[in-house]
Amino acid sequence: MRISSVRAYQVDLPLREGRYTWADGRSVEVFDSTIVEIHTDDGLVGYGEVCPLGAAYLPAFAAGARAGIAELAPHLIGLDPREVTTVNHVMDRALRGHPYAKSALDMACWDILGKATGLPLVTLLGGREGDSVALYRAISQSSPEGMADNVAGYRAEGYRKFQLKVGGDPDTDIARIRAVSARLSPGDVLVADANTGWLMHEAMRVVEGVKDVDVYIEQPCLTYDECLSIRQHTDRPFILDEVIDGLPAVLRAANDRAVDCINVKISKVGGLTKARQIRDLCVSLGIAMTIEDTWGSDIVTAAIAHLAHSTPERLRFSSTDFNSYGTVDVAIGAPRRVGGTMSASEDPGLGVRPDPAILGEPVVSVK
Ligand code: MG
């Protein structure tokens, strides 16, 4: 089996809430997603997706993803897509860095591997663990009262884990965390995610100001060393996300006792192949994970569900269902949230079938 063509499509993903806002007032109203379609010489087709969180979250942006895919695609023609590790080696030799551009291509090869073997990715990634995957809801940054009301609304829909977008003015962030905490019940999980937005003195004030609150602190500052300093000054459970960009970062954080949980985003580390390596290492080290991606639609949500659902339940801190944040249904067969959970499909591969009318004409086409 050989890859015969690679196509990429651009899809706009408007938000149900109209806007998503995080640290430093950064926001997105319409996410710019790229969907990859890989064809093989025996007729199988695989899909992948990459959707950066705007252009100012990680060193990744939508047009860059498409440029990277166009750069990589000629190197993939003629490869066996079932040999996902070999495909990754070829991509890493052809283009240094740019993990997000490789992610959708890797994901599409996994989809083909599943279709070729007749197995869902959850099986190929290790096997289904438990009935369903617990989801968190990201709470866009707004006033303390507005965020508390938002949490109460999503709690009524079944979510029990909430990730507050903070990383703004420290006093307002303390008020946000306290206002939301007051609306939660035992068993609910509250995370304050600063998304690198605090300077160290600001982070120190916030962790001191919420030391009596049952809250996790996520990625307070921009760099690893700044975050480690905050970690060493708080006893709140601590999560790293943006700086965990690959296996070496996980090893360093584990060695430094710098984390209680890490956030594994599929496109941040270059796709399912590398995310699985990190997932398996964290399972062995006993480090819990939020398993997710930067953003996406049905295809990314399906990939998250397969990776998360094949992770031991005790080690998966949370995941998210990006396809419930947007207004566009890109594919049928994707996981749909039930209360605060989702499940991986039992169909071969990712288990999704994109709607050709949504994909439109390809913006990259390489044979
Ligand atoms: Mg985060």
Tab-separated table of C-alpha atoms and ligand atoms in Angstrom:
chain	number	residue	atom	x	y	z
A	1	MET	CA	0.000	0.000	0.000
A	2	ARG	CA	1.398	3.371	-1.043
A	3	ILE	CA	0.355	6.973	-0.560
A	4	SER	CA	-0.792	8.232	-3.965
A	5	SER	CA	-1.982	11.753	-3.151
A	6	VAL	CA	-2.228	14.259	-0.315
A	7	ARG	CA	-4.829	16.999	-0.161
A	8	ALA	CA	-5.549	19.677	2.407
A	9	TYR	CA	-8.729	21.690	2.918
A	10	GLN	CA	-9.336	24.904	4.847
A	11	VAL	CA	-12.440	25.001	7.060
A	12	ASP	CA	-13.691	27.879	9.212
A	13	LEU	CA	-14.980	26.927	12.658
A	14	PRO	CA	-17.124	29.680	14.198
A	15	LEU	CA	-17.801	29.414	17.931
A	16	ARG	CA	-21.187	28.867	19.558
A	17	GLU	CA	-20.242	31.385	22.253
A	18	GLY	CA	-19.097	33.862	19.572
A	19	ARG	CA	-15.625	34.355	20.996
A	20	TYR	CA	-12.980	32.505	23.013
A	21	THR	CA	-10.727	34.666	25.170
A	22	TRP	CA	-7.673	33.700	27.215
A	23	ALA	CA	-4.588	35.295	28.771
A	24	ASP	CA	-3.578	38.872	27.918
A	25	GLY	CA	-6.902	39.453	26.183
A	26	ARG	CA	-6.024	37.192	23.255
A	27	SER	CA	-9.127	35.903	21.518
A	28	VAL	CA	-10.444	34.009	18.516
A	29	GLU	CA	-13.901	34.278	16.947
A	30	VAL	CA	-13.527	31.866	14.017
A	31	PHE	CA	-10.967	29.057	14.222
A	32	ASP	CA	-9.044	28.328	11.012
A	33	SER	CA	-8.755	24.560	10.657
A	34	THR	CA	-6.861	22.461	8.116
A	35	ILE	CA	-8.088	18.997	7.194
A	36	VAL	CA	-5.763	16.559	5.458
A	37	GLU	CA	-6.944	13.783	3.164
A	38	ILE	CA	-4.451	11.060	2.203
A	39	HIS	CA	-5.315	8.642	-0.617
A	40	THR	CA	-3.642	5.292	-1.184
A	41	ASP	CA	-3.108	3.307	-4.363
A	42	ASP	CA	-5.599	0.674	-3.193
A	43	GLY	CA	-8.413	3.101	-2.536
A	44	LEU	CA	-8.216	3.731	1.199
A	45	VAL	CA	-8.565	7.338	2.367
A	46	GLY	CA	-7.389	8.726	5.708
A	47	TYR	CA	-8.206	12.033	7.398
A	48	GLY	CA	-6.364	14.244	9.836
A	49	GLU	CA	-6.833	17.752	11.195
A	50	VAL	CA	-4.763	20.520	12.712
A	51	CYS	CA	-6.245	23.694	14.163
A	52	PRO	CA	-3.916	26.070	16.018
A	53	LEU	CA	-5.407	28.212	18.787
A	54	GLY	CA	-5.028	31.338	16.695
A	55	ALA	CA	-1.526	32.534	15.811
A	56	ALA	CA	-0.467	33.801	19.251
A	57	TYR	CA	-0.821	30.751	21.489
A	58	LEU	CA	1.991	28.387	20.454
A	59	PRO	CA	4.589	28.884	17.696
A	60	ALA	CA	1.975	27.651	15.207
A	61	PHE	CA	-0.520	29.296	12.868
A	62	ALA	CA	-3.058	28.047	10.347
A	63	ALA	CA	-1.363	29.272	7.181
A	64	GLY	CA	1.889	27.821	8.524
A	65	ALA	CA	0.211	24.437	8.931
A	66	ARG	CA	-0.867	24.483	5.291
A	67	ALA	CA	2.562	25.635	4.094
A	68	GLY	CA	4.175	22.855	6.110
A	69	ILE	CA	1.782	20.252	4.726
A	70	ALA	CA	2.526	21.435	1.167
A	71	GLU	CA	6.253	21.197	1.941
A	72	LEU	CA	5.970	17.682	3.401
A	73	ALA	CA	3.436	16.096	1.063
A	74	PRO	CA	5.840	15.321	-1.835
A	75	HIS	CA	8.038	13.388	0.625
A	76	LEU	CA	5.097	11.166	1.591
A	77	ILE	CA	4.098	10.066	-1.899
A	78	GLY	CA	5.045	6.403	-2.303
A	79	LEU	CA	5.361	5.661	1.442
A	80	ASP	CA	3.308	2.967	3.155
A	81	PRO	CA	0.976	4.999	5.426
A	82	ARG	CA	0.542	2.033	7.778
A	83	GLU	CA	4.198	2.421	8.778
A	84	VAL	CA	3.481	5.452	10.935
A	85	THR	CA	6.876	5.570	12.639
A	86	THR	CA	8.688	5.475	9.295
A	87	VAL	CA	6.411	8.230	8.000
A	88	ASN	CA	7.392	10.321	11.033
A	89	HIS	CA	11.087	9.723	10.406
A	90	VAL	CA	10.687	10.856	6.788
A	91	MET	CA	8.801	13.994	7.886
A	92	ASP	CA	11.432	14.838	10.525
A	93	ARG	CA	14.232	14.468	7.982
A	94	ALA	CA	12.384	16.605	5.428
A	95	LEU	CA	11.390	19.464	7.759
A	96	ARG	CA	12.950	20.387	11.066
A	97	GLY	CA	10.482	21.352	13.750
A	98	HIS	CA	6.958	22.520	12.821
A	99	PRO	CA	5.313	19.655	14.725
A	100	TYR	CA	1.814	21.016	14.163
A	101	ALA	CA	2.220	20.759	10.365
A	102	LYS	CA	3.165	17.087	10.745
A	103	SER	CA	0.304	16.286	13.114
A	104	ALA	CA	-2.547	16.122	10.595
A	105	LEU	CA	-0.469	14.005	8.200
A	106	ASP	CA	0.454	11.576	10.978
A	107	MET	CA	-3.189	11.429	12.080
A	108	ALA	CA	-4.348	10.615	8.543
A	109	CYS	CA	-1.817	7.768	8.329
A	110	TRP	CA	-3.156	6.346	11.613
A	111	ASP	CA	-6.677	6.577	10.162
A	112	ILE	CA	-5.519	4.515	7.174
A	113	LEU	CA	-3.751	2.002	9.449
A	114	GLY	CA	-7.043	1.517	11.277
A	115	LYS	CA	-9.048	1.129	8.082
A	116	ALA	CA	-6.476	-1.287	6.639
A	117	THR	CA	-6.597	-3.478	9.743
A	118	GLY	CA	-10.310	-3.057	10.421
A	119	LEU	CA	-9.542	-1.767	13.929
A	120	PRO	CA	-10.455	1.466	15.705
A	121	LEU	CA	-7.497	3.576	16.796
A	122	VAL	CA	-8.432	3.046	20.433
A	123	THR	CA	-7.472	-0.602	19.920
A	124	LEU	CA	-4.284	0.145	17.979
A	125	LEU	CA	-3.216	2.681	20.636
A	126	GLY	CA	-3.342	0.074	23.377
A	127	GLY	CA	-6.953	-0.844	24.069
A	128	ARG	CA	-10.107	0.664	25.507
A	129	GLU	CA	-9.937	1.584	29.203
A	130	GLY	CA	-13.229	2.174	30.990
A	131	ASP	CA	-16.632	3.138	29.637
A	132	SER	CA	-16.042	6.760	28.664
A	133	VAL	CA	-13.649	9.706	28.827
A	134	ALA	CA	-14.357	12.537	31.281
A	135	LEU	CA	-14.282	15.985	29.703
A	136	TYR	CA	-13.356	19.418	30.980
A	137	ARG	CA	-14.984	22.592	29.767
A	138	ALA	CA	-12.756	25.555	28.957
A	139	ILE	CA	-14.293	28.721	30.367
A	140	SER	CA	-13.491	31.746	28.232
A	141	GLN	CA	-12.106	34.705	30.164
A	142	SER	CA	-14.653	37.273	31.300
A	143	SER	CA	-15.791	38.857	34.573
A	144	PRO	CA	-15.701	36.709	37.733
A	145	GLU	CA	-19.507	36.630	37.820
A	146	GLY	CA	-19.743	35.889	34.103
A	147	MET	CA	-17.333	32.962	34.391
A	148	ALA	CA	-19.151	31.619	37.462
A	149	ASP	CA	-22.465	31.761	35.585
A	150	ASN	CA	-20.861	30.047	32.604
A	151	VAL	CA	-19.521	27.256	34.807
A	152	ALA	CA	-22.942	26.783	36.411
A	153	GLY	CA	-24.503	26.454	32.959
A	154	TYR	CA	-22.011	23.865	31.739
A	155	ARG	CA	-22.239	22.044	35.058
A	156	ALA	CA	-25.973	21.693	34.432
A	157	GLU	CA	-25.097	20.068	31.071
A	158	GLY	CA	-23.044	17.408	32.857
A	159	TYR	CA	-19.468	18.703	32.983
A	160	ARG	CA	-17.658	18.267	36.288
A	161	LYS	CA	-14.227	19.605	35.312
A	162	PHE	CA	-13.653	23.269	34.492
A	163	GLN	CA	-10.609	25.046	33.144
A	164	LEU	CA	-10.780	28.765	33.791
A	165	LYS	CA	-8.927	31.023	31.413
A	166	VAL	CA	-7.039	33.382	33.733
A	167	GLY	CA	-3.594	34.893	33.139
A	168	GLY	CA	-4.829	38.460	33.430
A	169	ASP	CA	-4.834	40.994	36.265
A	170	PRO	CA	-3.917	39.031	39.435
A	171	ASP	CA	-6.620	40.544	41.649
A	172	THR	CA	-9.291	39.876	39.029
A	173	ASP	CA	-7.960	36.347	38.524
A	174	ILE	CA	-8.161	35.641	42.267
A	175	ALA	CA	-11.762	36.894	42.172
A	176	ARG	CA	-12.479	34.674	39.124
A	177	ILE	CA	-11.148	31.566	40.856
A	178	ARG	CA	-13.037	32.318	44.071
A	179	ALA	CA	-16.315	33.154	42.309
A	180	VAL	CA	-16.261	29.898	40.369
A	181	SER	CA	-15.103	27.774	43.288
A	182	ALA	CA	-18.082	28.993	45.328
A	183	ARG	CA	-20.435	27.477	42.723
A	184	LEU	CA	-18.829	24.014	42.662
A	185	SER	CA	-19.575	20.873	44.663
A	186	PRO	CA	-17.394	18.079	46.069
A	187	GLY	CA	-16.086	15.972	43.207
A	188	ASP	CA	-15.907	18.867	40.768
A	189	VAL	CA	-12.453	19.777	39.451
A	190	LEU	CA	-11.280	23.359	39.036
A	191	VAL	CA	-8.190	24.370	37.039
A	192	ALA	CA	-6.896	27.939	36.722
A	193	ASP	CA	-5.014	28.030	33.417
A	194	ALA	CA	-2.943	31.180	32.978
A	195	ASN	CA	-1.701	30.112	29.540
A	196	THR	CA	1.723	31.720	30.238
A	197	GLY	CA	0.017	35.046	31.038
A	198	TRP	CA	1.461	35.945	34.467
A	199	LEU	CA	4.819	37.389	35.304
A	200	MET	CA	6.370	35.667	38.308
A	201	HIS	CA	5.331	38.313	40.835
A	202	GLU	CA	1.760	38.126	39.539
A	203	ALA	CA	1.698	34.335	39.694
A	204	MET	CA	3.083	34.444	43.252
A	205	ARG	CA	0.263	36.760	44.301
A	206	VAL	CA	-2.397	34.556	42.732
A	207	VAL	CA	-1.171	31.272	44.225
A	208	GLU	CA	-0.962	32.971	47.628
A	209	GLY	CA	-4.439	34.448	47.146
A	210	VAL	CA	-6.067	31.081	46.414
A	211	LYS	CA	-4.098	28.850	48.760
A	212	ASP	CA	-7.287	27.915	50.625
A	213	VAL	CA	-9.127	27.024	47.384
A	214	ASP	CA	-9.232	23.512	45.880
A	215	VAL	CA	-7.759	24.557	42.522
A	216	TYR	CA	-5.044	23.329	40.155
A	217	ILE	CA	-2.604	25.907	38.761
A	218	GLU	CA	-1.764	25.470	35.050
A	219	GLN	CA	1.150	27.022	33.117
A	220	PRO	CA	1.381	30.257	35.124
A	221	CYS	CA	4.310	31.827	33.242
A	222	LEU	CA	5.984	31.809	29.838
A	223	THR	CA	9.102	29.746	30.476
A	224	TYR	CA	9.795	26.423	32.180
A	225	ASP	CA	12.158	28.034	34.705
A	226	GLU	CA	9.609	30.668	35.695
A	227	CYS	CA	6.940	27.975	36.127
A	228	LEU	CA	9.335	25.835	38.185
A	229	SER	CA	9.932	28.769	40.509
A	230	ILE	CA	6.183	29.189	41.089
A	231	ARG	CA	5.817	25.433	41.552
A	232	GLN	CA	8.409	25.557	44.325
A	233	HIS	CA	6.396	28.260	46.117
A	234	THR	CA	2.899	26.751	46.065
A	235	ASP	CA	1.292	23.606	47.366
A	236	ARG	CA	-1.610	23.772	44.899
A	237	PRO	CA	-1.467	20.857	42.386
A	238	PHE	CA	0.463	21.982	39.341
A	239	ILE	CA	0.027	21.408	35.589
A	240	LEU	CA	2.381	22.288	32.734
A	241	ASP	CA	1.113	22.640	29.187
A	242	GLU	CA	2.712	25.053	26.702
A	243	VAL	CA	6.310	24.206	27.704
A	244	ILE	CA	5.707	20.445	27.444
A	245	ASP	CA	6.504	20.190	23.743
A	246	GLY	CA	8.053	16.722	23.560
A	247	LEU	CA	9.605	13.816	25.427
A	248	PRO	CA	12.693	15.730	26.636
A	249	ALA	CA	10.447	18.316	28.300
A	250	VAL	CA	8.456	15.558	30.023
A	251	LEU	CA	11.636	13.911	31.284
A	252	ARG	CA	12.981	17.194	32.596
A	253	ALA	CA	9.721	18.065	34.350
A	254	ALA	CA	9.490	14.597	35.893
A	255	ASN	CA	13.100	14.739	37.052
A	256	ASP	CA	12.616	18.199	38.593
A	257	ARG	CA	9.300	17.161	40.243
A	258	ALA	CA	7.936	20.190	38.395
A	259	VAL	CA	4.465	18.801	37.660
A	260	ASP	CA	1.570	16.808	39.049
A	261	CYS	CA	-0.156	16.610	35.653
A	262	ILE	CA	0.866	17.463	32.122
A	263	ASN	CA	-1.192	18.530	29.167
A	264	VAL	CA	-0.637	16.407	26.041
A	265	LYS	CA	-1.849	18.251	22.960
A	266	ILE	CA	-1.623	16.093	19.836
A	267	SER	CA	-0.509	18.796	17.388
A	268	LYS	CA	1.848	20.453	19.903
A	269	VAL	CA	4.026	17.330	19.882
A	270	GLY	CA	3.648	16.411	16.187
A	271	GLY	CA	0.764	13.934	15.987
A	272	LEU	CA	-0.572	10.716	17.466
A	273	THR	CA	2.696	8.795	17.059
A	274	LYS	CA	4.609	11.168	19.324
A	275	ALA	CA	1.665	11.886	21.616
A	276	ARG	CA	1.386	8.149	22.233
A	277	GLN	CA	5.076	7.988	23.198
A	278	ILE	CA	4.541	10.770	25.726
A	279	ARG	CA	1.306	9.203	26.961
A	280	ASP	CA	2.998	5.858	27.519
A	281	LEU	CA	5.953	7.443	29.317
A	282	CYS	CA	3.618	9.388	31.602
A	283	VAL	CA	1.664	6.217	32.367
A	284	SER	CA	4.923	4.524	33.365
A	285	LEU	CA	5.972	7.520	35.463
A	286	GLY	CA	2.558	7.868	37.112
A	287	ILE	CA	1.977	11.399	35.792
A	288	ALA	CA	-1.666	12.169	35.041
A	289	MET	CA	-2.549	13.826	31.759
A	290	THR	CA	-5.018	16.081	30.107
A	291	ILE	CA	-5.195	14.543	26.628
A	292	GLU	CA	-6.389	16.964	23.979
A	293	ASP	CA	-5.219	19.279	21.194
A	294	THR	CA	-4.932	23.008	20.568
A	295	TRP	CA	-8.360	23.149	18.885
A	296	GLY	CA	-10.265	21.420	16.102
A	297	SER	CA	-13.525	19.953	14.904
A	298	ASP	CA	-14.876	16.420	14.652
A	299	ILE	CA	-11.621	14.902	13.369
A	300	VAL	CA	-9.398	16.240	16.146
A	301	THR	CA	-12.096	15.337	18.681
A	302	ALA	CA	-12.124	11.757	17.377
A	303	ALA	CA	-8.327	11.535	17.634
A	304	ILE	CA	-8.453	12.851	21.211
A	305	ALA	CA	-11.128	10.309	22.096
A	306	HIS	CA	-9.056	7.400	20.764
A	307	LEU	CA	-5.850	8.458	22.529
A	308	ALA	CA	-7.628	9.283	25.781
A	309	HIS	CA	-9.839	6.213	25.807
A	310	SER	CA	-6.774	3.969	25.418
A	311	THR	CA	-5.133	5.580	28.470
A	312	PRO	CA	-5.625	4.053	31.939
A	313	GLU	CA	-8.508	5.872	33.613
A	314	ARG	CA	-6.501	6.807	36.680
A	315	LEU	CA	-3.896	8.576	34.571
A	316	ARG	CA	-6.282	10.639	32.451
A	317	PHE	CA	-7.031	13.840	34.288
A	318	SER	CA	-9.342	15.144	31.567
A	319	SER	CA	-9.910	15.649	27.857
A	320	THR	CA	-12.053	17.944	25.785
A	321	ASP	CA	-14.624	17.725	23.016
A	322	PHE	CA	-13.781	20.604	20.697
A	323	ASN	CA	-16.600	19.650	18.337
A	324	SER	CA	-19.132	20.900	20.883
A	325	TYR	CA	-17.614	24.412	20.933
A	326	GLY	CA	-18.187	25.154	17.251
A	327	THR	CA	-21.208	25.574	15.002
A	328	VAL	CA	-19.974	23.453	12.065
A	329	ASP	CA	-20.314	19.669	11.899
A	330	VAL	CA	-17.378	18.616	9.730
A	331	ALA	CA	-17.831	14.842	9.826
A	332	ILE	CA	-20.267	12.148	10.790
A	333	GLY	CA	-19.175	9.386	13.137
A	334	ALA	CA	-17.299	11.696	15.516
A	335	PRO	CA	-17.738	11.327	19.286
A	336	ARG	CA	-20.662	13.310	20.678
A	337	ARG	CA	-20.622	14.444	24.253
A	338	VAL	CA	-22.967	12.634	26.639
A	339	GLY	CA	-23.207	14.692	29.803
A	340	GLY	CA	-19.592	15.366	30.684
A	341	THR	CA	-18.123	12.410	28.807
A	342	MET	CA	-17.352	11.062	25.337
A	343	SER	CA	-16.282	7.696	23.936
A	344	ALA	CA	-14.013	6.514	21.136
A	345	SER	CA	-15.735	5.095	18.055
A	346	GLU	CA	-15.745	1.359	17.439
A	347	ASP	CA	-15.441	1.883	13.673
A	348	PRO	CA	-12.088	1.307	11.930
A	349	GLY	CA	-9.549	4.129	12.060
A	350	LEU	CA	-10.736	7.422	13.485
A	351	GLY	CA	-14.303	6.450	12.623
A	352	VAL	CA	-15.157	9.754	10.950
A	353	ARG	CA	-16.486	10.568	7.497
A	354	PRO	CA	-16.020	14.240	6.562
A	355	ASP	CA	-18.756	16.040	4.637
A	356	PRO	CA	-17.391	16.918	1.143
A	357	ALA	CA	-19.612	20.008	1.062
A	358	ILE	CA	-17.898	21.333	4.204
A	359	LEU	CA	-14.407	20.555	2.903
A	360	GLY	CA	-14.937	22.317	-0.433
A	361	GLU	CA	-12.032	22.461	-2.880
A	362	PRO	CA	-8.520	21.477	-1.735
A	363	VAL	CA	-6.026	24.260	-1.021
A	364	VAL	CA	-3.119	21.802	-1.239
A	365	SER	CA	-3.092	18.910	-3.731
A	366	VAL	CA	0.026	16.797	-4.310
A	367	LYS	CA	0.247	13.577	-6.336
B	1	MG	MG	-3.548	24.787	29.082
